[in-house]
């Protein structure tokens, strides 16, 4: 029987607890440091198997992973599904399709590590559509979206759904308590547009 994804994340120390600044600009008491999972290809494949299975009957041409967090997961999904896997990357802090091509009409799925608000995936959706592709939705390792703040792009599959609260900075109870410093572990430069409360 397959292990639960959360077990694997904890085993890899990819699931952390504390006081974290998310790439959306919101605060949380938990953080998924997905790079730690990527150290172990066998465990990454194990976690992604359930997401791949959820996508198996979908007519997909290309898996698109935004750099850096989505590259490994796009590759692994592509490997398990027998599909082409590519990545977008930032040039002068703008997400672009620098190295690859998406052909008009190709059906694409965005591969993300963690989705909290889905706002950052809009950049990749824009790139796909500007190239003439069709963005079907997102697949991710961890879906942290909440019913009151759904992703603007449909989440088609995830390896793990975590109902972890996250807060606008001015509403953060961890900040009010004042015991834990705010830590930013992400790599993306935050923009004002991504700081909005959804």
Coordinates of N, CA, C and O in Angstrom, one line a residue, residues 38 64-76 85-89 111:
X38 N 13.1 17.0 -3.2 CA 13.8 16.8 -4.5 C 15.2 16.2 -4.4 O 15.7 15.7 -5.4
X64 N 4.2 21.8 -17.9 CA 5.0 23.0 -17.8 C 5.3 23.3 -16.3 O 4.4 23.6 -15.6
X65 N 6.6 23.3 -16.0 CA 7.0 23.6 -14.6 C 7.6 25.0 -14.5 O 8.6 25.2 -15.2
X66 N 7.1 25.9 -13.7 CA 7.8 27.2 -13.5 C 9.1 27.0 -12.7 O 9.1 26.3 -11.7
X67 N 10.2 27.6 -13.2 CA 11.4 27.5 -12.5 C 11.3 28.3 -11.2 O 10.7 29.4 -11.2
X68 N 11.9 27.9 -10.1 CA 12.7 26.7 -10.0 C 11.8 25.5 -9.5 O 12.0 24.4 -9.8
X69 N 10.8 25.9 -8.6 CA 10.1 24.9 -7.9 C 9.4 23.8 -8.7 O 9.2 22.7 -8.3
X70 N 8.9 24.1 -9.9 CA 8.1 23.2 -10.7 C 8.9 22.3 -11.6 O 8.3 21.4 -12.2
X71 N 10.2 22.6 -11.8 CA 11.0 21.8 -12.8 C 11.0 20.3 -12.6 O 10.7 19.5 -13.4
X72 N 11.4 19.9 -11.4 CA 11.5 18.5 -11.0 C 10.2 17.8 -11.1 O 10.0 16.7 -11.6
X73 N 9.1 18.5 -10.6 CA 7.8 17.9 -10.6 C 7.2 17.7 -12.0 O 6.5 16.8 -12.3
X74 N 7.5 18.7 -12.9 CA 7.1 18.6 -14.3 C 7.8 17.4 -15.0 O 7.2 16.6 -15.7
X75 N 9.1 17.3 -14.7 CA 9.9 16.2 -15.3 C 9.3 14.9 -14.8 O 9.1 13.9 -15.6
X76 N 9.0 14.8 -13.5 CA 8.6 13.5 -12.9 C 7.2 13.1 -13.4 O 6.9 12.0 -13.8
X85 N 7.9 17.3 -21.0 CA 8.0 18.2 -19.9 C 8.9 19.3 -20.1 O 10.1 19.1 -20.6
X86 N 8.5 20.6 -19.9 CA 9.3 21.8 -20.1 C 9.2 22.7 -18.9 O 8.5 22.4 -18.0
X87 N 10.0 23.8 -18.9 CA 9.9 24.8 -17.9 C 9.9 26.2 -18.4 O 10.5 26.5 -19.4
X88 N 9.2 27.0 -17.6 CA 9.3 28.5 -17.8 C 10.3 29.0 -16.8 O 10.6 28.4 -15.8
X89 N 10.9 30.2 -17.1 CA 11.9 30.8 -16.2 C 11.8 32.3 -16.3 O 11.3 32.9 -17.2
X111 N 2.8 22.4 -13.6 CA 3.2 21.6 -12.4 C 3.9 22.5 -11.4 O 4.8 23.2 -11.7

